[in-house]
Amino acid sequence: MSDTAQTEQIAPHDLDDASRALGEGQATGRTVLFSGADTKSQWGGVVDPTDLRISTDGLNDLISHQPGDMTAVVGAGMPLRTLQTSLAEQGQWLALDPATEQAGATIGGLLATGDAGPRRLRYGTMRDLAIGATIVLADGTIVHSGSHVIKNVAGYDLTKLFHGSLGSLGLIAEVILRLHPLPATSSTLRATATVSEATIAASALSRSGVEPTAIEWSQPGTGDGSGTLLVRIDGSASGTSAGSSRLAKVLSDQGLSAHLLDPDVADRHWATFAEATRGSTEETVVRAGALPDRSPQAIQALRTLADEHGVQAAVASSIALGLHTAVLSGSADAQMEVADQWRRRVETLGGSCSLRNRPAVVADQLSAFGTPPSSAPLLRAVKHKLDPYERCAPGRFRGWY
Amino acid sequence: MSVDTPVARPKTITTQLRRQFVAAVGESGVISEPAQLRTYECDGLTGYRMTPALVVLPQSTEEVSAAVRLCAAHGVPFVARGAGTGLSGGALPVADGIVIGLSRMRDVIGIDPDNERMTVQPGVTNSGISVLASPYGLYFAPDPSSQIVCTVGGNVAENSGGAHCLKYGFTSNHVLGVTLVTPDGSIMHLGGDTTDSIGPDLLGVVVGSEGTLGIVTEVTVRLLRRPESVRTLVADFDSVEDAGQAVSGLVAAGVIPAAVEMLDKLAIEACEQATGAGFSRDAAAALIVELDGFDTECEADFDTARRLCESNAATGIRIPTSTAERALIWQGRKSAFAAMGRISPDYFVQDGVIPRSKLGPVLTQIAQMADDAGLRVANVFHAGDGNLHPLVLYDARHVGEAEHAEELATAIVELCVSSGGSISGEHGVGADKACSMMKMFTPDDLAVMKRVRDAFDPDGICNPGKLFPTPRLCGELPGPYRPHPLETAGVIGRG
Ligand SMILES: Cc1cc2nc3c(=O)[nH]c(=O)nc-3n(C[C@H](O)[C@H](O)[C@H](O)COP(=O)(O)OP(=O)(O)OC[C@H]3O[C@@H](n4cnc5c(N)ncnc54)[C@H](O)[C@@H]3O)c2cc1C
Ligand SMILES: Cc1cc2nc3c(=O)[nH]c(=O)nc-3n(C[C@H](O)[C@H](O)[C@H](O)COP(=O)(O)OP(=O)(O)OC[C@H]3O[C@@H](n4cnc5c(N)ncnc54)[C@H](O)[C@@H]3O)c2cc1C
């Protein structure tokens, strides 16, 4: 899409390199796309062809790891899975388990996209885990925000501003991360449930006194309405064992029969779950979010629309949080109809949707982000101050800013 | 540190403009009597005072918007004010400006226990939220020591937190959405119903922006379930270094306590005099360790914590046996600042953060600096996240001692920065530490924050003079003014 024959590709090796590369383009207004592992560069609004592509491949060091402080500083291009391997040597991890980890998702890309996985229920997203960042703006200015301590209220939290910015405000070059101890053990329960049952169960689980790390529900593209509920608890051996018994009891009180999975089987289930959110190049992936108790309405609306248009819609939901990823397959036109109408429906429920992977025809015809929020004028003003010539990811939030 | 208290000449507020404010918020919502205005001349940092030209007390988002529009139209600077408990002069009025007090905005807009959230106006107090949530077994996690009086609007502005931040995070982690009146009077919503909002996170920038980006008129907070089990212990040590080692031991063992607080000998002495909470006066340092969560897990972690304190040279461990005893320990800790009056006529409270692993060396260095200055420094702080609150004790009756103490307090916070930490962990920058921002951030860092501020407030009327170093507060900025090459080229500008 954005790679034309004219696109120059560079991979700066340090901050000064990155600053020079960006700053030099300011005078000539050269447009630029940042990329990490490039696993999802086409997600979100379609980016116009750019003159320059800056890869974070060369900014991939583990700059420091302070196990005693549970913090690390990493280059934005470091793949998450590489980072996890080094942190594990000290019994720590970045508490993030996105589906894209295996595909090589980078720390900068994860902050820029706001991506997270099932365990966000307990640990949050990069919004909670990134405590500082070094950013290079389009004019080459190098900016530091945050610091190496988790408790810090000095200055504006620019790191959060870049969370979800999708490369449109500047290059994330380094990130300071808050780490967690690796859990000693992890148990997973599995049950069969409809979306309504899963929604009620999620609420009961959260009232149980046990603190589950993840509660996820998924359903294949076709089926009889039931899906799979996976509940994970991390902690000490005694804690997870007692906790999972308690959670199983809560589920059975809800009329669901839960099974504790063997660790290998559990891993396979979680991998399948991650796989289900990806979609192929022929499919449209829609991410929706609404209040948790509106999940049954959101999913029911999707089912009805999918049936009407002869589309298969597989869903994976962070059911306790009201976040749903739907993968639509069928004719591109029908996918587009379903995505468009489902978005309207979710918006009337007070939620929002964005498009991820989708076939080119869908990308060309359907805006990725839906109705602009009331804060769009503010977003536009911020964009203008940080990137006045609209050089970074031009087109990405078109309609918003 | 005190700034002169000139009597403000409300030249900006003509009779006609005053009438317009009355039309916007009602007669009872406008204060212009000089004696009443003085109530608003400072916040918890009483060294800085400035009488505002006018105070308005709106009751709704629309009234706030109308008041702000008047300010925008007439170029009148305004400062939002919650309960005025801020300790960095954030709510200090601006000369010839108005104060917009949010104390009358205390409505609950909605409680949604099923989705574990609540929407309130900004004048609701921090603990008021938990009181409202408690029938549902829910509570609001951020717990500043001022929680009984401070407002949730003030918490959002300061990104407040308390003893339980280590495990539960700060206000920022618990605010899902706000309604914001921007400095031109527009009303907008940031964040909201969806867990993942799309696009750059403006909400995350507004939280902690100290009232410089607009006025928050509604706040939707995330509520948490009360933990099933809570276990607390107090461990005594012969040195602050040993206590620091015990904290590192906990971290290394992979235990994340709900809170870890440390008191040194002076702080213990003051607390005991004031509250008789049962801290051991023989100890050089005491740690309060609290664990909470699911009962089995909490019990396992509690055993680990106790073992680690013992193996890190604790000289005694006390485990409260009743809720009352546990509450008294916390009361002792939370009243530590106020208790200092028992052992010193005057004191400064400092607020700096260091990486936890540097606790031992930094505390030793602070003790050395205090000795050198001939002053006493008491330490009571959040050891788990490295948030220090050194209390610099002095006697204002001795000529020059206050200035001396203030210099020491500043040197300590700068030591925090050079140790890799921050100039503030919870009290904010406000008017108090604006100059220290230059110790922590480069001119470029500050210029970019300023660009963000300009996006929200191009005319600079929203709580001006706070957070950013200004010549008035800091003397002239060091070094000559050097325009950025792109500035010379007319590409970017500084406001
Ligand atoms: C709108 C959107 C929402 C997403 N949400 C989820 C989710 O909830 N769950 C999930 O599993 N996956 C999600 N993804 C996908 C996932 O975030 C990405 O696959 C992964 O994080 C990208 O990592 P990457 O290194 O491959 O980045 P890339 O695919 O190379 O880049 C992704 C985006 O980030 C920008 N970017 C990359 N690096 C930097 C940098 N250093 N500085 C500035 N910008 C940079 C790019 O310009 C691009 O916009 C989402 C993606 C998008 C676009
Ligand atoms: C004894 C004591 C103990 C304290 N302990 C702690 C602690 O443990 N942790 C901690 O973090 N803080 C603590 N503080 C500091 C203070 O209580 C907090 O910063 C609190 O959040 C301030 O709330 P407030 O309503 O009093 O705000 P104010 O003091 O009235 O205002 C503070 C700032 O917020 C802005 N503001 C207020 N309301 C709004 C609004 N609605 N919209 C936009 N801006 C607004 C003001 O302009 C100002 O800049 C303590 C203070 C005292 C006096």
Coordinates of N, CA, C and O in Angstrom, one line a residue, chain A residues 242-361:
Chain A
A242 N -6.4 -23.6 45.0 CA -7.6 -23.3 45.7 C -8.5 -22.3 44.9 O -9.7 -22.5 44.9
G243 N -7.8 -21.4 44.2 CA -8.6 -20.5 43.4 C -9.4 -21.1 42.3 O -10.6 -20.8 42.1
S244 N -8.8 -22.1 41.6 CA -9.5 -22.7 40.5 C -10.6 -23.5 41.0 O -11.7 -23.6 40.3
S245 N -10.5 -24.1 42.2 CA -11.6 -24.9 42.7 C -12.8 -23.9 43.0 O -13.9 -24.2 42.7
R246 N -12.4 -22.8 43.6 CA -13.5 -21.8 43.9 C -14.2 -21.3 42.6 O -15.4 -21.2 42.6
L247 N -13.3 -21.1 41.6 CA -13.9 -20.6 40.3 C -14.8 -21.6 39.7 O -15.9 -21.3 39.1
A248 N -14.4 -22.9 39.8 CA -15.2 -24.0 39.2 C -16.5 -24.0 39.9 O -17.6 -24.2 39.2
K249 N -16.5 -23.8 41.2 CA -17.7 -23.9 41.9 C -18.7 -22.7 41.5 O -19.9 -22.9 41.3
V250 N -18.1 -21.5 41.3 CA -18.9 -20.4 40.9 C -19.5 -20.7 39.5 O -20.7 -20.4 39.3
L251 N -18.7 -21.3 38.7 CA -19.3 -21.6 37.3 C -20.4 -22.6 37.5 O -21.4 -22.5 36.8
S252 N -20.2 -23.6 38.3 CA -21.3 -24.7 38.4 C -22.5 -24.1 39.1 O -23.6 -24.4 38.7
D253 N -22.3 -23.1 40.0 CA -23.5 -22.4 40.5 C -24.3 -21.7 39.4 O -25.5 -21.4 39.6
Q254 N -23.6 -21.3 38.4 CA -24.2 -20.6 37.2 C -24.8 -21.6 36.2 O -25.2 -21.3 35.1
G255 N -24.7 -22.9 36.6 CA -25.2 -24.0 35.7 C -24.2 -24.3 34.6 O -24.6 -25.0 33.6
L256 N -22.9 -24.0 34.7 CA -21.9 -24.3 33.7 C -21.0 -25.4 34.3 O -20.6 -25.3 35.5
S257 N -20.6 -26.3 33.4 CA -19.7 -27.3 34.0 C -18.3 -27.0 33.5 O -18.0 -26.9 32.3
A258 N -17.4 -26.8 34.4 CA -16.1 -26.3 34.1 C -15.1 -27.4 34.3 O -15.2 -28.2 35.3
H259 N -14.1 -27.5 33.5 CA -13.0 -28.5 33.6 C -11.7 -27.8 33.7 O -11.4 -26.8 33.0
L260 N -10.9 -28.3 34.7 CA -9.5 -27.8 34.8 C -8.7 -28.4 33.7 O -8.7 -29.6 33.6
L261 N -8.0 -27.6 32.9 CA -7.2 -28.2 31.8 C -5.8 -28.6 32.2 O -5.2 -27.9 33.0
D262 N -5.3 -29.6 31.6 CA -3.9 -29.9 31.8 C -3.1 -28.7 31.2 O -3.5 -28.1 30.2
P263 N -1.9 -28.4 31.7 CA -1.2 -27.3 31.2 C -1.0 -27.3 29.7 O -1.2 -26.2 29.1
D264 N -0.6 -28.4 29.1 CA -0.4 -28.5 27.7 C -1.7 -28.2 26.9 O -1.7 -27.4 25.9
V265 N -2.7 -28.8 27.4 CA -4.0 -28.5 26.7 C -4.4 -27.1 26.8 O -4.9 -26.5 25.9
A266 N -4.2 -26.5 28.0 CA -4.5 -25.1 28.2 C -3.7 -24.2 27.3 O -4.3 -23.4 26.6
D267 N -2.4 -24.5 27.1 CA -1.6 -23.7 26.2 C -2.2 -23.8 24.8 O -2.3 -22.8 24.1
R268 N -2.6 -25.0 24.4 CA -3.2 -25.1 23.1 C -4.5 -24.3 22.9 O -4.7 -23.7 21.9
H269 N -5.3 -24.3 24.0 CA -6.5 -23.6 23.9 C -6.2 -22.1 23.8 O -6.9 -21.4 23.0
W270 N -5.3 -21.6 24.5 CA -5.0 -20.2 24.5 C -4.4 -19.8 23.1 O -4.7 -18.7 22.6
A271 N -3.6 -20.7 22.6 CA -3.0 -20.4 21.2 C -4.1 -20.4 20.2 O -4.1 -19.5 19.3
T272 N -5.1 -21.3 20.3 CA -6.2 -21.3 19.3 C -7.0 -20.0 19.5 O -7.4 -19.4 18.5
F273 N -7.1 -19.6 20.7 CA -7.9 -18.4 21.0 C -7.2 -17.2 20.3 O -7.8 -16.4 19.6
A274 N -5.8 -17.1 20.5 CA -5.1 -16.0 19.9 C -5.2 -16.1 18.3 O -5.5 -15.0 17.7
E275 N -5.1 -17.3 17.8 CA -5.2 -17.5 16.4 C -6.6 -16.9 15.8 O -6.6 -16.3 14.8
A276 N -7.6 -17.1 16.6 CA -9.0 -16.8 16.2 C -9.1 -15.3 16.0 O -10.1 -14.8 15.4
T277 N -8.2 -14.5 16.6 CA -8.4 -13.0 16.4 C -7.6 -12.5 15.2 O -7.7 -11.3 15.0
R278 N -6.9 -13.3 14.5 CA -6.0 -12.8 13.5 C -6.7 -12.5 12.1 O -6.6 -11.4 11.6
G279 N -7.4 -13.5 11.6 CA -8.0 -13.4 10.3 C -7.0 -13.5 9.2 O -5.8 -13.2 9.3
S280 N -7.5 -13.9 8.0 CA -6.6 -14.0 6.8 C -6.7 -12.7 6.0 O -7.5 -11.9 6.3
T281 N -6.0 -12.7 4.9 CA -6.1 -11.5 4.0 C -7.4 -11.4 3.3 O -7.8 -10.3 2.9
E282 N -8.2 -12.4 3.3 CA -9.5 -12.4 2.7 C -10.6 -12.0 3.7 O -11.8 -12.0 3.3
E283 N -10.2 -11.8 4.9 CA -11.2 -11.6 5.9 C -11.1 -10.2 6.6 O -10.1 -9.6 6.5
T284 N -12.3 -9.8 7.1 CA -12.3 -8.5 7.8 C -12.3 -8.7 9.3 O -13.1 -9.5 9.8
V285 N -11.4 -8.0 9.9 CA -11.3 -8.2 11.4 C -11.8 -6.9 12.0 O -11.3 -5.8 11.7
V286 N -12.9 -7.0 12.8 CA -13.5 -5.8 13.4 C -13.3 -5.9 14.9 O -13.6 -7.0 15.5
R287 N -12.8 -4.9 15.5 CA -12.7 -4.8 17.0 C -13.7 -3.9 17.6 O -13.8 -2.8 17.1
A288 N -14.5 -4.5 18.5 CA -15.6 -3.7 19.0 C -15.5 -3.6 20.6 O -14.9 -4.5 21.2
G289 N -15.9 -2.5 21.1 CA -15.9 -2.4 22.6 C -17.1 -1.7 23.1 O -17.6 -0.7 22.4
A290 N -17.7 -2.2 24.1 CA -18.9 -1.6 24.7 C -18.9 -2.0 26.2 O -18.1 -2.7 26.6
L291 N -19.9 -1.5 27.0 CA -19.9 -1.8 28.4 C -20.1 -3.4 28.5 O -20.7 -4.0 27.7
P292 N -19.4 -3.9 29.5 CA -19.4 -5.4 29.6 C -20.8 -6.0 29.6 O -21.0 -7.0 28.9
D293 N -21.8 -5.4 30.2 CA -23.1 -6.1 30.3 C -23.9 -5.9 29.0 O -25.0 -6.5 28.9
R294 N -23.3 -5.2 28.0 CA -24.0 -5.2 26.7 C -23.4 -6.2 25.7 O -23.8 -6.2 24.6
S295 N -22.6 -7.1 26.2 CA -22.0 -8.1 25.3 C -23.0 -8.9 24.6 O -22.9 -9.2 23.4
P296 N -24.1 -9.4 25.3 CA -25.1 -10.2 24.6 C -25.7 -9.5 23.5 O -25.9 -10.0 22.4
Q297 N -26.1 -8.2 23.7 CA -26.7 -7.4 22.6 C -25.7 -7.3 21.5 O -26.1 -7.4 20.3
A298 N -24.5 -7.0 21.8 CA -23.5 -6.7 20.7 C -23.3 -8.0 19.9 O -23.3 -7.9 18.6
I299 N -23.2 -9.1 20.6 CA -22.9 -10.4 19.8 C -24.2 -10.8 19.1 O -24.1 -11.3 17.9
Q300 N -25.3 -10.6 19.7 CA -26.6 -11.0 19.0 C -26.8 -10.2 17.8 O -27.1 -10.7 16.7
A301 N -26.4 -8.9 17.8 CA -26.6 -8.1 16.6 C -25.6 -8.6 15.5 O -26.0 -8.6 14.3
L302 N -24.4 -9.0 15.9 CA -23.5 -9.5 14.9 C -24.0 -10.7 14.3 O -24.0 -10.9 13.0
R303 N -24.5 -11.7 15.1 CA -25.1 -12.9 14.6 C -26.2 -12.7 13.6 O -26.2 -13.3 12.5
T304 N -27.1 -11.8 13.9 CA -28.2 -11.5 13.1 C -27.7 -10.9 11.7 O -28.2 -11.4 10.7
L305 N -26.8 -10.0 11.8 CA -26.3 -9.3 10.6 C -25.6 -10.4 9.7 O -25.7 -10.4 8.5
A306 N -24.8 -11.2 10.4 CA -24.0 -12.2 9.7 C -25.0 -13.2 8.9 O -24.8 -13.5 7.7
D307 N -26.0 -13.6 9.6 CA -27.0 -14.5 9.0 C -27.7 -13.8 7.8 O -27.8 -14.4 6.7
E308 N -28.1 -12.6 8.0 CA -28.7 -11.9 6.9 C -27.9 -11.8 5.7 O -28.4 -11.8 4.5
H309 N -26.6 -11.6 5.8 CA -25.7 -11.4 4.7 C -24.9 -12.6 4.3 O -24.0 -12.5 3.5
G310 N -25.2 -13.7 4.9 CA -24.5 -14.9 4.5 C -23.0 -14.9 4.8 O -22.1 -15.3 4.1
V311 N -22.7 -14.2 5.9 CA -21.3 -14.1 6.3 C -21.0 -15.0 7.6 O -21.9 -15.1 8.4
Q312 N -19.8 -15.6 7.6 CA -19.4 -16.3 8.8 C -18.7 -15.3 9.8 O -17.9 -14.5 9.3
A313 N -19.1 -15.3 11.0 CA -18.5 -14.4 12.0 C -18.0 -15.1 13.2 O -18.7 -15.5 14.0
A314 N -16.6 -15.3 13.2 CA -16.1 -15.9 14.5 C -15.7 -14.8 15.4 O -15.3 -13.7 15.0
V315 N -16.0 -15.0 16.7 CA -15.8 -14.0 17.7 C -14.9 -14.5 18.8 O -15.0 -15.6 19.2
A316 N -14.0 -13.6 19.3 CA -13.2 -13.8 20.5 C -13.4 -12.6 21.3 O -13.2 -11.5 20.9
S317 N -13.9 -12.8 22.6 CA -14.2 -11.7 23.4 C -13.5 -11.7 24.7 O -13.4 -12.8 25.4
S318 N -13.0 -10.5 25.2 CA -12.6 -10.4 26.5 C -13.9 -10.0 27.2 O -14.2 -8.8 27.4
I319 N -14.6 -11.0 27.7 CA -16.0 -10.9 28.0 C -16.2 -10.0 29.3 O -17.2 -9.3 29.4
A320 N -15.2 -10.1 30.2 CA -15.4 -9.3 31.4 C -15.1 -7.8 31.1 O -15.5 -7.0 32.0
L321 N -14.5 -7.5 30.0 CA -14.2 -6.1 29.7 C -15.1 -5.6 28.6 O -15.0 -4.4 28.2
G322 N -15.9 -6.4 27.9 CA -16.7 -6.0 26.8 C -16.0 -5.7 25.6 O -16.4 -4.8 24.8
L323 N -14.9 -6.4 25.3 CA -14.1 -6.2 24.1 C -14.2 -7.4 23.2 O -14.1 -8.5 23.6
H324 N -14.6 -7.2 21.9 CA -14.8 -8.3 21.0 C -14.1 -8.1 19.7 O -14.1 -7.0 19.1
T325 N -13.4 -9.2 19.3 CA -12.8 -9.2 18.0 C -13.6 -10.2 17.1 O -13.7 -11.4 17.4
A326 N -14.1 -9.6 16.0 CA -14.9 -10.5 15.1 C -14.1 -10.7 13.8 O -13.6 -9.7 13.3
V327 N -14.1 -11.9 13.3 CA -13.4 -12.2 12.0 C -14.5 -12.6 11.0 O -15.2 -13.6 11.2
L328 N -14.7 -11.8 10.0 CA -15.8 -12.0 9.1 C -15.3 -12.6 7.8 O -14.3 -12.1 7.2
S329 N -15.9 -13.7 7.4 CA -15.5 -14.3 6.1 C -16.8 -14.5 5.2 O -17.9 -14.7 5.7
G330 N -16.6 -14.4 3.9 CA -17.7 -14.4 2.9 C -17.3 -13.4 1.8 O -16.2 -13.0 1.7
S331 N -18.3 -13.0 1.0 CA -17.9 -12.1 -0.1 C -17.5 -10.8 0.6 O -18.0 -10.4 1.6
A332 N -16.6 -10.1 -0.1 CA -16.1 -8.8 0.4 C -17.2 -7.8 0.6 O -17.3 -7.1 1.7
D333 N -18.2 -7.8 -0.3 CA -19.3 -6.8 -0.2 C -20.1 -7.1 1.1 O -20.5 -6.2 1.8
A334 N -20.3 -8.4 1.3 CA -21.1 -8.8 2.4 C -20.4 -8.5 3.7 O -21.0 -8.0 4.7
Q335 N -19.1 -8.8 3.7 CA -18.3 -8.5 4.9 C -18.4 -7.0 5.2 O -18.5 -6.6 6.4
M336 N -18.3 -6.2 4.2 CA -18.4 -4.7 4.4 C -19.7 -4.3 5.0 O -19.7 -3.5 5.9
E337 N -20.8 -4.9 4.4 CA -22.1 -4.6 5.0 C -22.2 -4.9 6.5 O -22.7 -4.1 7.3
V338 N -21.7 -6.1 6.8 CA -21.8 -6.5 8.2 C -21.0 -5.6 9.1 O -21.4 -5.2 10.1
A339 N -19.7 -5.4 8.6 CA -18.8 -4.5 9.4 C -19.5 -3.1 9.7 O -19.5 -2.6 10.8
D340 N -20.0 -2.6 8.6 CA -20.5 -1.2 8.7 C -21.8 -1.2 9.6 O -21.9 -0.4 10.5
Q341 N -22.7 -2.1 9.4 CA -23.9 -2.1 10.2 C -23.6 -2.5 11.6 O -24.3 -2.0 12.5
W342 N -22.7 -3.4 11.8 CA -22.4 -3.8 13.2 C -21.8 -2.6 13.9 O -22.2 -2.3 15.1
R343 N -21.0 -1.9 13.2 CA -20.4 -0.7 13.9 C -21.5 0.3 14.3 O -21.5 0.8 15.5
R344 N -22.5 0.5 13.4 CA -23.6 1.4 13.8 C -24.3 0.9 15.1 O -24.7 1.6 16.0
R345 N -24.5 -0.4 15.0 CA -25.3 -1.0 16.2 C -24.5 -0.9 17.5 O -25.0 -0.5 18.5
V346 N -23.2 -1.1 17.4 CA -22.3 -1.0 18.6 C -22.3 0.4 19.1 O -22.3 0.7 20.3
E347 N -22.2 1.4 18.1 CA -22.2 2.8 18.5 C -23.6 3.1 19.2 O -23.5 3.9 20.2
T348 N -24.7 2.6 18.8 CA -25.9 2.9 19.5 C -25.9 2.2 20.9 O -26.7 2.7 21.8
L349 N -25.1 1.2 21.1 CA -25.0 0.6 22.4 C -24.0 1.4 23.3 O -23.7 1.1 24.4
G350 N -23.5 2.5 22.7 CA -22.5 3.4 23.5 C -21.1 2.9 23.3 O -20.2 3.4 24.0
G351 N -20.8 2.0 22.4 CA -19.5 1.5 22.2 C -18.8 2.1 20.9 O -19.3 3.1 20.3
S352 N -17.7 1.5 20.5 CA -17.1 1.9 19.3 C -16.4 0.7 18.6 O -16.2 -0.3 19.2
C353 N -16.1 0.8 17.3 CA -15.4 -0.2 16.6 C -14.3 0.3 15.8 O -14.4 1.5 15.3
S354 N -13.3 -0.5 15.6 CA -12.3 -0.1 14.6 C -12.0 -1.3 13.7 O -12.2 -2.4 14.1
L355 N -11.5 -1.0 12.5 CA -11.2 -2.1 11.6 C -9.8 -2.5 11.6 O -8.9 -1.6 11.7
R356 N -9.5 -3.8 11.6 CA -8.1 -4.2 11.5 C -7.9 -4.8 10.1 O -8.2 -4.1 9.1
N357 N -7.3 -5.9 10.1 CA -7.1 -6.6 8.7 C -8.3 -6.6 7.9 O -9.4 -6.9 8.5
R358 N -8.2 -6.3 6.7 CA -9.4 -6.5 5.8 C -8.9 -6.5 4.4 O -7.9 -5.9 4.1
P359 N -9.7 -7.1 3.5 CA -9.4 -7.1 2.1 C -9.4 -5.6 1.5 O -10.1 -4.8 2.1
A360 N -8.6 -5.4 0.5 CA -8.4 -4.1 0.0 C -9.7 -3.4 -0.4 O -9.9 -2.2 -0.1
V361 N -10.7 -4.1 -0.9 CA -11.9 -3.5 -1.3 C -12.6 -2.9 -0.1 O -13.2 -1.8 -0.1

